[in-house]
CSV table of C-alpha atoms (C1' of nucleotides) in Angstrom, one decimal:
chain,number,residue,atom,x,y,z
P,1,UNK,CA,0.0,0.0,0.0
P,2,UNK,CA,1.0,3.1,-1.0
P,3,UNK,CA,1.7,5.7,2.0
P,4,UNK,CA,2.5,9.5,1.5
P,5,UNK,CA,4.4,13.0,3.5
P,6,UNK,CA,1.9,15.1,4.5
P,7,UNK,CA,2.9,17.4,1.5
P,8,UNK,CA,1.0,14.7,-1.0
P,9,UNK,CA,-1.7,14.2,1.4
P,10,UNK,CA,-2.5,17.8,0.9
P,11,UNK,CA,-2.2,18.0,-2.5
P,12,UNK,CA,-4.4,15.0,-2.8
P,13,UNK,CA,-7.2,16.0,-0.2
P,14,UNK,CA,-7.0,19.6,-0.5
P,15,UNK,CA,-6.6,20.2,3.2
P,16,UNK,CA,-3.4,22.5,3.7
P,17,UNK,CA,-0.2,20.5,5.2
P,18,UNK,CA,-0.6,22.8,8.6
P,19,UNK,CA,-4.4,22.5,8.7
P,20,UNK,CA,-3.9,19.0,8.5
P,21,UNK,CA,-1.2,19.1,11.7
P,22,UNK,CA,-4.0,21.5,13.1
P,23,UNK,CA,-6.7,18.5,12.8
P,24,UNK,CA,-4.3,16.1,14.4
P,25,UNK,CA,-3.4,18.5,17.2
P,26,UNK,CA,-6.8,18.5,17.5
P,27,UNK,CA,-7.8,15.3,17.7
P,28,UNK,CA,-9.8,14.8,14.0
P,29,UNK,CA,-7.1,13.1,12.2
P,30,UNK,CA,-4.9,10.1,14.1
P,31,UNK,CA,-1.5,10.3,14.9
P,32,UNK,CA,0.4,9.0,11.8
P,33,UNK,CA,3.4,6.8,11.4
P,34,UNK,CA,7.1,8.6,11.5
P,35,UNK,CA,10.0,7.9,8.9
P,36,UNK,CA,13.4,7.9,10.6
P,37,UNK,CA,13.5,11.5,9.8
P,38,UNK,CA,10.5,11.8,11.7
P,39,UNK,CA,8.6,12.8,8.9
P,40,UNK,CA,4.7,12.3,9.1
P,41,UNK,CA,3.9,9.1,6.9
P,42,UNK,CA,0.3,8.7,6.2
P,43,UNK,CA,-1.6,5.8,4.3
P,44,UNK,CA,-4.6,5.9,1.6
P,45,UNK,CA,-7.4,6.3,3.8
P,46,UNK,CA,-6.3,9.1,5.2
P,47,UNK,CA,-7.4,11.3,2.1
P,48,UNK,CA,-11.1,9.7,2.6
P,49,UNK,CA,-10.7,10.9,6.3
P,50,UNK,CA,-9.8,14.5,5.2
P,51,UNK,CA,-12.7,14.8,2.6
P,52,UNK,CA,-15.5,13.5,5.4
P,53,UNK,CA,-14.1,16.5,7.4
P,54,UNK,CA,-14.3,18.6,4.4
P,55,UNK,CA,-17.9,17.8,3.4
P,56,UNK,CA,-19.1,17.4,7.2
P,57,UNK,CA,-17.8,21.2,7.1
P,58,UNK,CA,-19.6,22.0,4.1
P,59,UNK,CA,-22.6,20.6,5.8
P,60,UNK,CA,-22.4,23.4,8.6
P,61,UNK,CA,-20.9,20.7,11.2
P,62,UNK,CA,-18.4,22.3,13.5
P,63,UNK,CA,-14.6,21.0,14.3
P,64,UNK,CA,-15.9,19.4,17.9
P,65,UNK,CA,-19.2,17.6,15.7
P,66,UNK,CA,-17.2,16.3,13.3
P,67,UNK,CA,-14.5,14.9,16.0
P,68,UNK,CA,-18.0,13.6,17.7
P,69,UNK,CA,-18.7,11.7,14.4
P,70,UNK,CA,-14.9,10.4,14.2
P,71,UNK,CA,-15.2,9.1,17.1
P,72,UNK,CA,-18.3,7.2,16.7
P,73,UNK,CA,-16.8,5.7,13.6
P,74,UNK,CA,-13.7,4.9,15.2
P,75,UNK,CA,-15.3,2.7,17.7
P,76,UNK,CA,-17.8,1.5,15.7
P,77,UNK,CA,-20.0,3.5,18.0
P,78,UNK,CA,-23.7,3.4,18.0
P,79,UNK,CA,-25.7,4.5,15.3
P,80,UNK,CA,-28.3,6.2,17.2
P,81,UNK,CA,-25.4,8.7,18.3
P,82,UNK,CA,-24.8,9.8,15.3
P,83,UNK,CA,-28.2,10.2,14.4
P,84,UNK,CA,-28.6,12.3,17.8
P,85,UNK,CA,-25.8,14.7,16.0
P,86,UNK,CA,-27.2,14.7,12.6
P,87,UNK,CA,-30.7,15.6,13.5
P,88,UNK,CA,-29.5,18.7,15.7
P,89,UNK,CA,-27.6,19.6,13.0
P,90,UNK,CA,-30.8,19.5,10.7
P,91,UNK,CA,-32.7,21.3,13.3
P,92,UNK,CA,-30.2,24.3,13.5
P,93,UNK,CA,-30.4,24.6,9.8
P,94,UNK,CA,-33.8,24.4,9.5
P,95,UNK,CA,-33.8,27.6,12.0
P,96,UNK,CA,-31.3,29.3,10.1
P,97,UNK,CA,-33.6,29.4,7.0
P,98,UNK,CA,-36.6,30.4,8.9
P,99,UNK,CA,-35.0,33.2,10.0
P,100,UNK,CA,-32.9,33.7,6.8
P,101,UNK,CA,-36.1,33.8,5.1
P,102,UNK,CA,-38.0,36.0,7.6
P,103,UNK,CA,-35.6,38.6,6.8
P,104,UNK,CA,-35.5,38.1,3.2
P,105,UNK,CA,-39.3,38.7,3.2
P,106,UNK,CA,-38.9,42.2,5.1
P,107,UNK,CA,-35.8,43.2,3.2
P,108,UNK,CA,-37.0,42.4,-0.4
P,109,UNK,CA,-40.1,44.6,0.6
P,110,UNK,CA,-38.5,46.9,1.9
P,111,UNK,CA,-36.1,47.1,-1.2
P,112,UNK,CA,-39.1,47.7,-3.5
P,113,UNK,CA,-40.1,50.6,-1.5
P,114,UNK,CA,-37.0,52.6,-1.9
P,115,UNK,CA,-36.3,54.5,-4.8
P,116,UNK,CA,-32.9,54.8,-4.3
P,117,UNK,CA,-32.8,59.0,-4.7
P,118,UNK,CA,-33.0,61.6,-2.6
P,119,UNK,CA,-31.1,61.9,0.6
P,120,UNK,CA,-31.1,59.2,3.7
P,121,UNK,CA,-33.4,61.5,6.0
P,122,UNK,CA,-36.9,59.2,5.2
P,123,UNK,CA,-35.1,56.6,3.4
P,124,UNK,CA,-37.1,53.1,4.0
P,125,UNK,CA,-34.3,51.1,4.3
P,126,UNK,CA,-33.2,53.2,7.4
P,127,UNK,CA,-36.8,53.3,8.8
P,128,UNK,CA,-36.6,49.7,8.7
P,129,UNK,CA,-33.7,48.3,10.2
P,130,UNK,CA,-34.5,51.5,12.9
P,131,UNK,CA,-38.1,49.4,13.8
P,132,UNK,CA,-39.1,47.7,16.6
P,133,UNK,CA,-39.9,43.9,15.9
O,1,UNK,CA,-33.8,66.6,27.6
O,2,UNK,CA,-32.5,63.8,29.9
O,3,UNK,CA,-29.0,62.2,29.4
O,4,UNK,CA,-27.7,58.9,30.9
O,5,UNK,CA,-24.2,57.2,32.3
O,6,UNK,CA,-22.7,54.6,30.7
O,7,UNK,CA,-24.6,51.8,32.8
O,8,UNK,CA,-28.0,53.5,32.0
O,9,UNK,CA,-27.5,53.3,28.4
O,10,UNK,CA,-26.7,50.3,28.9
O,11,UNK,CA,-29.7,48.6,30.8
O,12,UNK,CA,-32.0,50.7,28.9
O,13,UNK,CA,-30.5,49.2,25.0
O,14,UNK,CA,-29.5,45.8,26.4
O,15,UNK,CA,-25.9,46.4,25.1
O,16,UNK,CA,-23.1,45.8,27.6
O,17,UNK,CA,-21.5,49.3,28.5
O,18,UNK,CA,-18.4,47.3,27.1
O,19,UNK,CA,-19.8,47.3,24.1
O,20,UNK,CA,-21.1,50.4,23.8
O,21,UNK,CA,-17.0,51.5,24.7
O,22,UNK,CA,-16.4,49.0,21.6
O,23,UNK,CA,-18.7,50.4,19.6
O,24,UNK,CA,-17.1,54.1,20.2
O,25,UNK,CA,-13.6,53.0,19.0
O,26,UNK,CA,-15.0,51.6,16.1
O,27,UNK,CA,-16.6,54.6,15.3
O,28,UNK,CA,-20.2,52.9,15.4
O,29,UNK,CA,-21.1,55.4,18.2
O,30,UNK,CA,-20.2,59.1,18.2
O,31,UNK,CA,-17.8,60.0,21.3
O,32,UNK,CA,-20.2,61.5,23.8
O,33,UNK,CA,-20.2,64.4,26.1
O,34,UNK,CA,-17.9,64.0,29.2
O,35,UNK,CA,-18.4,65.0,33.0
O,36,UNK,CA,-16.3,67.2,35.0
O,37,UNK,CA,-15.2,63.5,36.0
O,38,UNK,CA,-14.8,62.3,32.6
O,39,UNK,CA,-18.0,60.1,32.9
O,40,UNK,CA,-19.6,59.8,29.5
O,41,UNK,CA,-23.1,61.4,29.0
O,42,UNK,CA,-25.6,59.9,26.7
O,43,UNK,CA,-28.4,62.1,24.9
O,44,UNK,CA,-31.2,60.0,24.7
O,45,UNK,CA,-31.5,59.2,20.9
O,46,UNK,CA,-28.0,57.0,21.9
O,47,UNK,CA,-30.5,54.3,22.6
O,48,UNK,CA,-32.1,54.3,19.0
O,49,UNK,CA,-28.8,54.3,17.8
O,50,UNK,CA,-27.8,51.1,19.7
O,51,UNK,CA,-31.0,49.7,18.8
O,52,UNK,CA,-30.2,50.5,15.0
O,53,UNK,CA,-27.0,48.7,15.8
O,54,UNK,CA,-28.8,45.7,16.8
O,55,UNK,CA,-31.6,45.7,14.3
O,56,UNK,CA,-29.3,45.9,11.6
O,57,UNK,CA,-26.6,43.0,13.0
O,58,UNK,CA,-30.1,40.6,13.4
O,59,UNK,CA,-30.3,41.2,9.5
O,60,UNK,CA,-26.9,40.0,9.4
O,61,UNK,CA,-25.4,43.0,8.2
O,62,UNK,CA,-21.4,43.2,9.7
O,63,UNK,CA,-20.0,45.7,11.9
O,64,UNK,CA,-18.3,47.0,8.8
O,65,UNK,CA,-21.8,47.8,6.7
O,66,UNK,CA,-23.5,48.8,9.7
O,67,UNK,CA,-20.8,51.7,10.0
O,68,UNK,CA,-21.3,52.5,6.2
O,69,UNK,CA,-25.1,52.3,7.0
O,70,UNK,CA,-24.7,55.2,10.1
O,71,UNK,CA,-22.0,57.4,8.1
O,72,UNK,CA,-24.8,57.9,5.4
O,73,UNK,CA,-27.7,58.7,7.8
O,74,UNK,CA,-25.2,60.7,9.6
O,75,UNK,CA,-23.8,62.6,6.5
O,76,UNK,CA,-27.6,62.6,5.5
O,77,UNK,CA,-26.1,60.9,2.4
O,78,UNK,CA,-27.2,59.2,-0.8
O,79,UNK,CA,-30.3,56.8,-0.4
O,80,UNK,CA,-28.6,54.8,-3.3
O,81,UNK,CA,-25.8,54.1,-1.3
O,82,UNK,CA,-27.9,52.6,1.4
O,83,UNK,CA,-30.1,50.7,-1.2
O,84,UNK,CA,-26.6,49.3,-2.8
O,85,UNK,CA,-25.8,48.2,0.9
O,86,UNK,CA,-28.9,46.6,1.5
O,87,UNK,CA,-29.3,44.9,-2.0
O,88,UNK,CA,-26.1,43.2,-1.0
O,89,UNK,CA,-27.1,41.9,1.9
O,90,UNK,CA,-30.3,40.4,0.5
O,91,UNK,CA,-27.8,38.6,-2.1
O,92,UNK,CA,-25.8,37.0,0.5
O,93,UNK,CA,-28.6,35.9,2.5
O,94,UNK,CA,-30.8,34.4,-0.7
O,95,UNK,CA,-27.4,32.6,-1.1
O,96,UNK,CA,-27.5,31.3,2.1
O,97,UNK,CA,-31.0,30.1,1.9
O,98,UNK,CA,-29.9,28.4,-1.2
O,99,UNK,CA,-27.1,26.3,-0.1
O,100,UNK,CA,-28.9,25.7,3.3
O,101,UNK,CA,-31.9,24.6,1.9
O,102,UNK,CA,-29.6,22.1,0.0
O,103,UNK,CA,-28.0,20.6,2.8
O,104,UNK,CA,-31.5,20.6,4.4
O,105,UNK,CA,-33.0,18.5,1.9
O,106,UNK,CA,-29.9,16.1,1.6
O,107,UNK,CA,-29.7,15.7,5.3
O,108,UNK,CA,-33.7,15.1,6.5
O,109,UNK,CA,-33.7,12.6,3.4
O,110,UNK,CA,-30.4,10.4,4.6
O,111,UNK,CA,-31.8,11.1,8.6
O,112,UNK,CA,-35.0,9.2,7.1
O,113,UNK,CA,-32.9,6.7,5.4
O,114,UNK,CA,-31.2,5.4,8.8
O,115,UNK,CA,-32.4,3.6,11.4
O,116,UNK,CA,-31.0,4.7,14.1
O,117,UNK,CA,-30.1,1.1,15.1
O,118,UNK,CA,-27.1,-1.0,14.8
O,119,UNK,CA,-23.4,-0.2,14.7
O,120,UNK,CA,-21.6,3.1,13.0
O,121,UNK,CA,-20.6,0.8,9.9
O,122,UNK,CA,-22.3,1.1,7.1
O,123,UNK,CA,-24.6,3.9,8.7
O,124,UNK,CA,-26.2,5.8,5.8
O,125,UNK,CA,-25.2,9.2,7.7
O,126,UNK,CA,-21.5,8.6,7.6
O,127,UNK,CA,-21.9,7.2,4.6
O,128,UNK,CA,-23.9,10.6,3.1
O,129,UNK,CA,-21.2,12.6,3.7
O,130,UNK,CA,-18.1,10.9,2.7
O,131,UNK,CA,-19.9,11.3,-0.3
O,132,UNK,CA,-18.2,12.8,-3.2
O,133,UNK,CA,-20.5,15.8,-4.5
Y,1,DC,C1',-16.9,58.1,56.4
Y,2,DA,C1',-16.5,53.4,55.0
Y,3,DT,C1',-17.8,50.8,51.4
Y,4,DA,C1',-20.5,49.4,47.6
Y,5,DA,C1',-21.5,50.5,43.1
Y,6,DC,C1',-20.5,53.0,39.7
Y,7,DC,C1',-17.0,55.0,36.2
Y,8,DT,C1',-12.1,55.4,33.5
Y,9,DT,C1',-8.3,53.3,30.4
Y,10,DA,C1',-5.4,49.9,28.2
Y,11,DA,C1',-4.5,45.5,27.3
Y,12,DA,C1',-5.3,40.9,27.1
Y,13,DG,C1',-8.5,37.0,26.5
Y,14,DT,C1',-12.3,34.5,23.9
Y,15,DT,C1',-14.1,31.4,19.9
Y,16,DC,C1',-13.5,29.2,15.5
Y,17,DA,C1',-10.8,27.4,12.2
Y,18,DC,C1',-7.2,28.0,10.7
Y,19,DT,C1',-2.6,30.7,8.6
Y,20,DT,C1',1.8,32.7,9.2
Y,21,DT,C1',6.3,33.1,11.0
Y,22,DA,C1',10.5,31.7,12.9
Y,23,DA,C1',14.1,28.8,13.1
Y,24,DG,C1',15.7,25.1,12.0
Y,25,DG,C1',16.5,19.7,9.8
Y,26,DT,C1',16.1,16.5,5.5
Y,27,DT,C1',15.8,14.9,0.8
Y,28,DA,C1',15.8,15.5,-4.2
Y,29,DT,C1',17.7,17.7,-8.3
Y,30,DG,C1',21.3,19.5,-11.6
M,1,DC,C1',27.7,19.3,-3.4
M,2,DA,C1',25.0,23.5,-3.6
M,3,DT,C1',20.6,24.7,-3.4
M,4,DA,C1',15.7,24.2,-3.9
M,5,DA,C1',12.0,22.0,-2.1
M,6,DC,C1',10.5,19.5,1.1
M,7,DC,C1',9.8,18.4,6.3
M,8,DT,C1',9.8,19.5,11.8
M,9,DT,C1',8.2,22.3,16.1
M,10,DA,C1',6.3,26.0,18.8
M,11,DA,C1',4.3,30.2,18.9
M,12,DA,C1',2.1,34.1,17.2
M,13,DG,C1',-1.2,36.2,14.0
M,14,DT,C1',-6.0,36.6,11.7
M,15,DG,C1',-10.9,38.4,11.9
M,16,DA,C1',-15.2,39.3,13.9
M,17,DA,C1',-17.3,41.0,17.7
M,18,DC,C1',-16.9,41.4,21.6
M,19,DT,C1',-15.6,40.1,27.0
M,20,DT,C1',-12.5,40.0,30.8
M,21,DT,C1',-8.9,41.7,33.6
M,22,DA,C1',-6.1,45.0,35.9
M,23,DA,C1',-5.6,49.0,38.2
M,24,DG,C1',-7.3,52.5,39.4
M,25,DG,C1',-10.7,57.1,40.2
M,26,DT,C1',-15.8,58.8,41.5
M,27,DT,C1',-20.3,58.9,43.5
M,28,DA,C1',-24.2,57.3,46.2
M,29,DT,C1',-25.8,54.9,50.4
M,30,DG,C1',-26.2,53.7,55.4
DNA sequence: CATAACCTTAAAGTTCACTTTAAGGTTATG
DNA sequence: CATAACCTTAAAGTGAACTTTAAGGTTATG
């Protein structure tokens, strides 16, 4: 099997070499095998493990969530764990875009209703963020 | 008309007087009138001004737009600035809606798809996002 | 008139997720 | 065999938006 320095490993995952020595400082990616050197030596799955982080990220997870789900996996843990984490995830997300989209309603309204001329004394956009609600 | 200490402006805005100190550096707040003791006073309309501060960060606008925002209304500037201002904000957050409402779909489908049961391998939540996508 | 409850400043700490810098040691290339 | 391109560590810096701490000075209360 093919093993790589962290310098391939980062061209191959996309993770920066010092982000991935920041994930292993903190606990997301294992300790890896030395060289005589003492260089970091790291084997094919470690990629895979860089690009759950990555997408678990994109998914809105934070550092100590994803190390959560690391974990799991790394015991072989229990499903219903992860499940806890994935659907608190879903539920912050979901009120994200309710309140995303309560402000999108206000602020495309209020968007309509300015012209855009004349000075800011008046100006609806002001008048808006300046309510009480 | 009545003015206030530090602490009073505080309790009656809800902003920590800290804040409100923070808020001066940064130029968000104009530097106010000073006691013989060198106690800040506030005029009252400080507290609409604090609440502008908060109005506007709950639409997610940044310290940084929020001072472009109150240097218009206090230059009485141009209202197409402000609409400029605010129609990029409502970009950003429709993109946000967007890419959450993604995640949101992907994620409550593959919460669906697992049990809940068993051990982490082969769990269809792991498994969703070590996806490639 | 002591002392609690305010106020002042400057500077450092917080959180998150890294990035940058400093000061080296190692390996590959011409 | 010089030198470029890697690798090592520890520590400091980044940015946003504050909060906390330190070390005082001032004012209100019993």
């Amino acid at each position: 099997m093919k093993t790589f320095n962290i310098g391939e490993l980062s061209e191959k995952s996309g993770v920066a070499s010092h982000a991935i020595r920041f994930y292993e400082r903190e606990n997301l990616m294992p300790e890896p095998a030395r060289t005589q050197s003492n260089y970091r030596r790291y084997p094919e799955d470690a990629i895979a493990r860089l690009q759950f982080i990555i997408h678990a990220k994109q998914w809105g997870f934070t550092l100590d969530e994803i190390r959560e789900l690391l974990m799991l996996q790394d015991a072989n843990g229990d499903r219903a764990e992860a499940k806890r984490i994935a659907r608190e995830q879903l539920e912050k997300i979901r009120h994200q875009i309710q309140s995303l989209s309560r402000i999108e309603a206000v602020l495309s309204k209020t968007l309509e209703e300015c012209s855009g001329e004349g000075p800011m004394d008046g100006c609806p956009i002001v008048e808006a963020i300046a309510q009480e609600r």
